[in-house]
Short mmCIF file of C-alpha atoms in Angstrom, two decimals:
data_model
loop_
_atom_site.label_atom_id
_atom_site.label_comp_id
_atom_site.label_asym_id
_atom_site.label_seq_id
_atom_site.Cartn_x
_atom_site.Cartn_y
_atom_site.Cartn_z
CA GLY A 1 16.95 8.09 1.41
CA GLN A 2 15.09 6.53 -1.43
CA GLN A 3 12.03 8.58 -2.68
CA VAL A 4 9.23 7.69 -5.07
CA MET A 5 7.32 10.50 -6.50
CA GLN A 6 4.01 10.16 -8.41
CA ILE A 7 2.03 12.85 -10.47
CA PRO A 8 -0.56 13.89 -10.88
CA GLN A 9 -2.01 13.80 -7.63
CA TYR A 10 -5.77 14.04 -8.97
CA GLN A 11 -7.11 13.34 -12.45
CA HIS A 12 -10.40 14.07 -13.56
CA VAL A 13 -11.47 12.68 -16.91
CA GLN A 14 -14.90 12.03 -18.94
CA GLU A 15 -15.52 8.45 -19.41
CA GLY A 16 -13.71 7.23 -22.53
CA GLU A 17 -10.78 9.41 -22.25
CA ASP A 18 -7.36 8.10 -21.50
CA PHE A 19 -5.55 8.39 -18.20
CA THR A 20 -1.80 8.19 -17.41
CA THR A 21 -0.10 8.53 -14.04
CA TYR A 22 3.80 8.80 -13.75
CA CYS A 23 6.05 7.49 -10.94
CA ASN A 24 9.62 8.68 -10.73
CA SER A 25 12.53 7.42 -8.20
CA SER A 26 15.32 9.10 -7.02
CA THR A 27 17.20 6.00 -7.18
CA THR A 28 17.45 2.86 -9.50
CA LEU A 29 14.80 0.34 -8.59
CA SER A 30 15.01 -3.59 -8.59
CA ASN A 31 11.36 -3.76 -9.48
CA ILE A 32 8.45 -1.46 -9.60
CA GLN A 33 4.72 -2.34 -8.41
CA TRP A 34 1.34 -0.97 -9.11
CA TYR A 35 -1.62 -1.10 -6.77
CA LYS A 36 -5.29 0.16 -6.95
CA GLN A 37 -7.31 1.29 -4.22
CA ARG A 38 -11.00 1.77 -4.69
CA PRO A 39 -12.80 4.42 -2.53
CA GLY A 40 -13.25 2.99 0.92
CA GLY A 41 -11.32 -0.11 0.16
CA HIS A 42 -7.61 -1.34 0.59
CA PRO A 43 -4.87 -1.39 -1.80
CA VAL A 44 -4.94 -4.34 -4.21
CA PHE A 45 -1.71 -5.37 -6.34
CA LEU A 46 -2.04 -4.96 -9.98
CA ILE A 47 1.33 -5.94 -11.34
CA GLN A 48 5.05 -5.98 -10.99
CA LEU A 49 7.79 -5.02 -13.38
CA VAL A 50 11.53 -6.03 -13.18
CA LYS A 51 13.14 -5.72 -16.42
CA SER A 52 14.59 -2.56 -17.83
CA GLY A 53 12.11 -1.22 -20.57
CA GLU A 54 9.36 -3.81 -19.77
CA VAL A 55 5.82 -3.24 -20.86
CA LYS A 56 3.10 -5.17 -19.63
CA LYS A 57 -0.66 -5.02 -20.52
CA GLN A 58 -3.78 -5.97 -18.68
CA LYS A 59 -6.82 -5.39 -20.92
CA ARG A 60 -7.21 -1.56 -20.97
CA LEU A 61 -4.13 -0.86 -18.48
CA THR A 62 -0.67 -0.74 -20.14
CA PHE A 63 2.36 -0.59 -17.68
CA GLN A 64 6.00 0.45 -18.44
CA PHE A 65 9.13 0.34 -16.62
CA GLY A 66 11.88 2.92 -17.92
CA GLU A 67 15.10 1.95 -19.31
CA ALA A 68 17.11 3.26 -16.42
CA LYS A 69 14.60 1.48 -13.97
CA LYS A 70 14.06 5.16 -12.26
CA ASN A 71 10.61 5.54 -13.81
CA SER A 72 7.32 4.09 -14.55
CA SER A 73 3.97 4.68 -16.14
CA LEU A 74 0.39 3.25 -16.00
CA HIS A 75 -1.86 4.14 -18.80
CA ILE A 76 -5.45 3.25 -19.12
CA THR A 77 -7.12 3.44 -22.45
CA ALA A 78 -10.77 4.60 -22.64
CA THR A 79 -11.57 4.96 -19.02
CA GLN A 80 -14.67 3.53 -17.44
CA THR A 81 -16.38 4.27 -14.18
CA THR A 82 -14.99 1.12 -12.86
CA ASP A 83 -11.43 2.49 -13.02
CA VAL A 84 -12.27 5.02 -10.22
CA GLY A 85 -9.81 5.05 -7.40
CA THR A 86 -6.40 5.72 -6.47
CA TYR A 87 -3.28 4.26 -8.25
CA PHE A 88 -0.23 3.62 -6.24
CA CYS A 89 3.16 2.79 -7.60
CA ALA A 90 5.98 1.18 -5.09
CA GLY A 91 9.34 0.62 -5.81
CA SER A 92 12.30 -1.12 -3.96
CA GLY A 93 15.98 -0.84 -4.22
CA GLY A 94 16.61 -4.32 -3.73
CA SER A 95 15.47 -7.63 -2.04
CA GLN A 96 16.50 -6.11 1.37
CA GLY A 97 14.69 -3.03 0.84
CA ASN A 98 11.19 -2.37 1.68
CA LEU A 99 8.79 -1.05 -0.92
CA ILE A 100 8.44 2.77 -0.97
CA PHE A 101 5.14 3.76 -2.00
CA GLY A 102 4.24 6.85 -3.95
CA LYS A 103 1.44 9.15 -2.71
CA GLY A 104 -0.83 7.86 -5.27
CA THR A 105 -2.87 9.39 -8.23
CA LYS A 106 -6.59 9.63 -7.50
CA LEU A 107 -8.58 9.20 -10.74
CA SER A 108 -12.34 10.21 -10.86
CA VAL A 109 -14.40 9.47 -13.88
CA LYS A 110 -17.37 11.25 -15.14
CA PRO A 111 -19.88 9.26 -16.90
CA SER B 1 -5.37 -19.69 -0.49
CA GLN B 2 -4.16 -17.04 1.84
CA THR B 3 -6.16 -14.48 3.56
CA ILE B 4 -5.54 -11.76 5.98
CA HIS B 5 -7.84 -10.55 8.74
CA GLN B 6 -7.89 -7.34 10.54
CA TRP B 7 -10.11 -6.16 13.35
CA PRO B 8 -11.95 -4.23 14.36
CA ALA B 9 -13.04 -2.64 11.08
CA THR B 10 -13.76 0.58 12.68
CA LEU B 11 -12.95 2.08 16.11
CA VAL B 12 -13.65 5.55 17.88
CA GLN B 13 -11.50 6.18 20.82
CA PRO B 14 -10.95 9.14 23.26
CA VAL B 15 -7.71 10.95 23.40
CA GLY B 16 -5.38 9.16 25.96
CA SER B 17 -6.96 5.73 25.62
CA PRO B 18 -4.84 2.66 24.89
CA LEU B 19 -5.10 0.88 21.46
CA SER B 20 -4.86 -2.68 20.05
CA LEU B 21 -5.33 -3.68 16.58
CA GLU B 22 -4.87 -7.07 15.60
CA CYS B 23 -3.83 -8.62 12.23
CA THR B 24 -3.81 -12.26 11.30
CA VAL B 25 -2.79 -14.06 8.22
CA GLU B 26 -3.96 -17.73 7.14
CA GLY B 27 -2.75 -19.96 4.46
CA THR B 28 0.96 -19.06 4.66
CA SER B 29 4.15 -19.51 6.84
CA ASN B 30 6.80 -17.07 7.70
CA PRO B 31 5.24 -14.09 6.10
CA ASN B 32 6.61 -10.46 6.21
CA LEU B 33 4.36 -8.43 7.90
CA TYR B 34 3.73 -4.79 7.69
CA TRP B 35 1.62 -1.94 9.39
CA TYR B 36 0.78 1.04 7.40
CA ARG B 37 -1.20 4.18 8.22
CA GLN B 38 -3.11 6.22 5.66
CA ALA B 39 -4.39 9.67 6.50
CA ALA B 40 -7.61 10.76 4.72
CA GLY B 41 -6.98 11.15 1.07
CA ARG B 42 -3.23 10.69 1.62
CA GLY B 43 -0.67 7.93 0.76
CA LEU B 44 0.60 5.14 2.67
CA GLN B 45 2.89 5.54 5.51
CA LEU B 46 4.80 2.46 6.51
CA LEU B 47 4.92 2.16 10.42
CA PHE B 48 6.41 -1.27 11.21
CA TYR B 49 7.53 -4.33 9.54
CA SER B 50 8.52 -7.93 10.70
CA VAL B 51 10.26 -10.56 9.11
CA GLY B 52 9.92 -13.03 11.79
CA ILE B 53 8.41 -13.72 15.21
CA GLY B 54 9.49 -11.06 17.77
CA GLN B 55 11.45 -9.10 15.13
CA ILE B 56 10.03 -5.75 14.67
CA SER B 57 11.46 -2.73 12.60
CA SER B 58 10.13 0.87 13.23
CA GLU B 59 10.18 3.17 10.34
CA VAL B 60 8.64 6.18 11.99
CA PRO B 61 9.23 7.38 15.47
CA GLN B 62 5.92 7.79 17.24
CA ASN B 63 3.68 6.75 20.12
CA LEU B 64 2.83 3.41 18.51
CA SER B 65 4.34 0.12 19.03
CA ALA B 66 4.09 -3.31 17.24
CA SER B 67 4.48 -6.87 18.21
CA ARG B 68 4.52 -10.21 16.63
CA PRO B 69 3.77 -12.90 19.22
CA GLN B 70 3.05 -15.45 16.73
CA ASP B 71 4.16 -16.33 13.05
CA ARG B 72 1.01 -15.18 11.72
CA GLN B 73 -0.15 -12.42 14.19
CA PHE B 74 0.84 -8.71 14.13
CA ILE B 75 -0.35 -6.33 16.59
CA LEU B 76 -0.38 -2.56 16.86
CA SER B 77 -0.62 -0.99 20.03
CA SER B 78 -0.47 2.32 21.82
CA LYS B 79 -0.63 3.10 25.38
CA LYS B 80 -1.96 6.74 25.08
CA LEU B 81 -3.64 7.80 21.71
CA LEU B 82 -3.40 11.22 20.21
CA LEU B 83 -5.67 13.10 17.93
CA SER B 84 -2.90 12.68 15.13
CA ASP B 85 -3.20 8.97 15.22
CA SER B 86 -6.56 9.02 13.58
CA GLY B 87 -6.40 7.30 10.26
CA PHE B 88 -7.06 4.05 8.19
CA TYR B 89 -4.67 1.43 9.17
CA LEU B 90 -3.59 -1.29 6.91
CA CYS B 91 -1.78 -4.61 7.66
CA ALA B 92 -0.08 -6.35 4.91
CA TRP B 93 2.08 -9.60 4.20
CA SER B 94 4.41 -10.51 1.68
CA GLY B 95 6.38 -13.77 0.99
CA LEU B 96 9.97 -14.27 0.48
CA THR B 97 11.79 -10.92 0.50
CA VAL B 98 10.35 -7.67 1.58
CA ASN B 99 10.16 -6.26 -2.01
CA ASN B 100 7.67 -8.92 -3.17
CA GLU B 101 4.08 -7.91 -3.86
CA GLN B 102 2.05 -7.14 -0.96
CA PHE B 103 -1.40 -8.25 0.10
CA PHE B 104 -3.52 -5.93 2.24
CA GLY B 105 -6.07 -6.62 4.73
CA PRO B 106 -9.44 -4.71 4.82
CA GLY B 107 -8.12 -2.04 7.18
CA THR B 108 -9.20 -0.40 10.62
CA ARG B 109 -10.64 2.96 10.50
CA LEU B 110 -9.56 4.70 13.59
CA THR B 111 -11.18 8.05 14.79
CA VAL B 112 -9.54 9.71 17.90
CA LEU B 113 -11.92 12.42 19.54
#
């Protein structure tokens, strides 16, 4: 069945450093979504990418969808302590297919 | 605006006891509803989803069950809890198709002793 792999599992950075998490699917995706879960909280939707090669930015966050629609990345420039949390990608093979979540990347930021 | 509620927020139950977790959504009609479980420090495991009243799809065989008695109500149940049922239970909803963005409730933290 469809699998969504996410790496790394953990990332520890110094405040001000950049951070990237990668998401790879075993099959072509119709869309890719990114969520952020703060410690003790619930996942919150960040963004959805639909088009091949799409790039979207939200302030210091840059999201990319691969040309083959099988991979995606989230890059955070100059991390801040408020970026702490677990970032999940989630992909679907189509409108009839449920979202498959990656296992997440847990980001910790040392001030 | 749409809101999603879950209760209770935390629950401690003995092994073998029953379970009932409730999720309700406000401000939308015909939502797709989901139950996830998240073990400590782990990813999201989809347990059940529902595209309409009385329609339940199970993703993982287990001793849990789900029901949707009303359009905006989703219930997760168990007749006898196991230690392995401990975890963070999240309810979510989405509109239109099941691959749309999902909006999560605050979750229920269940500890089975």
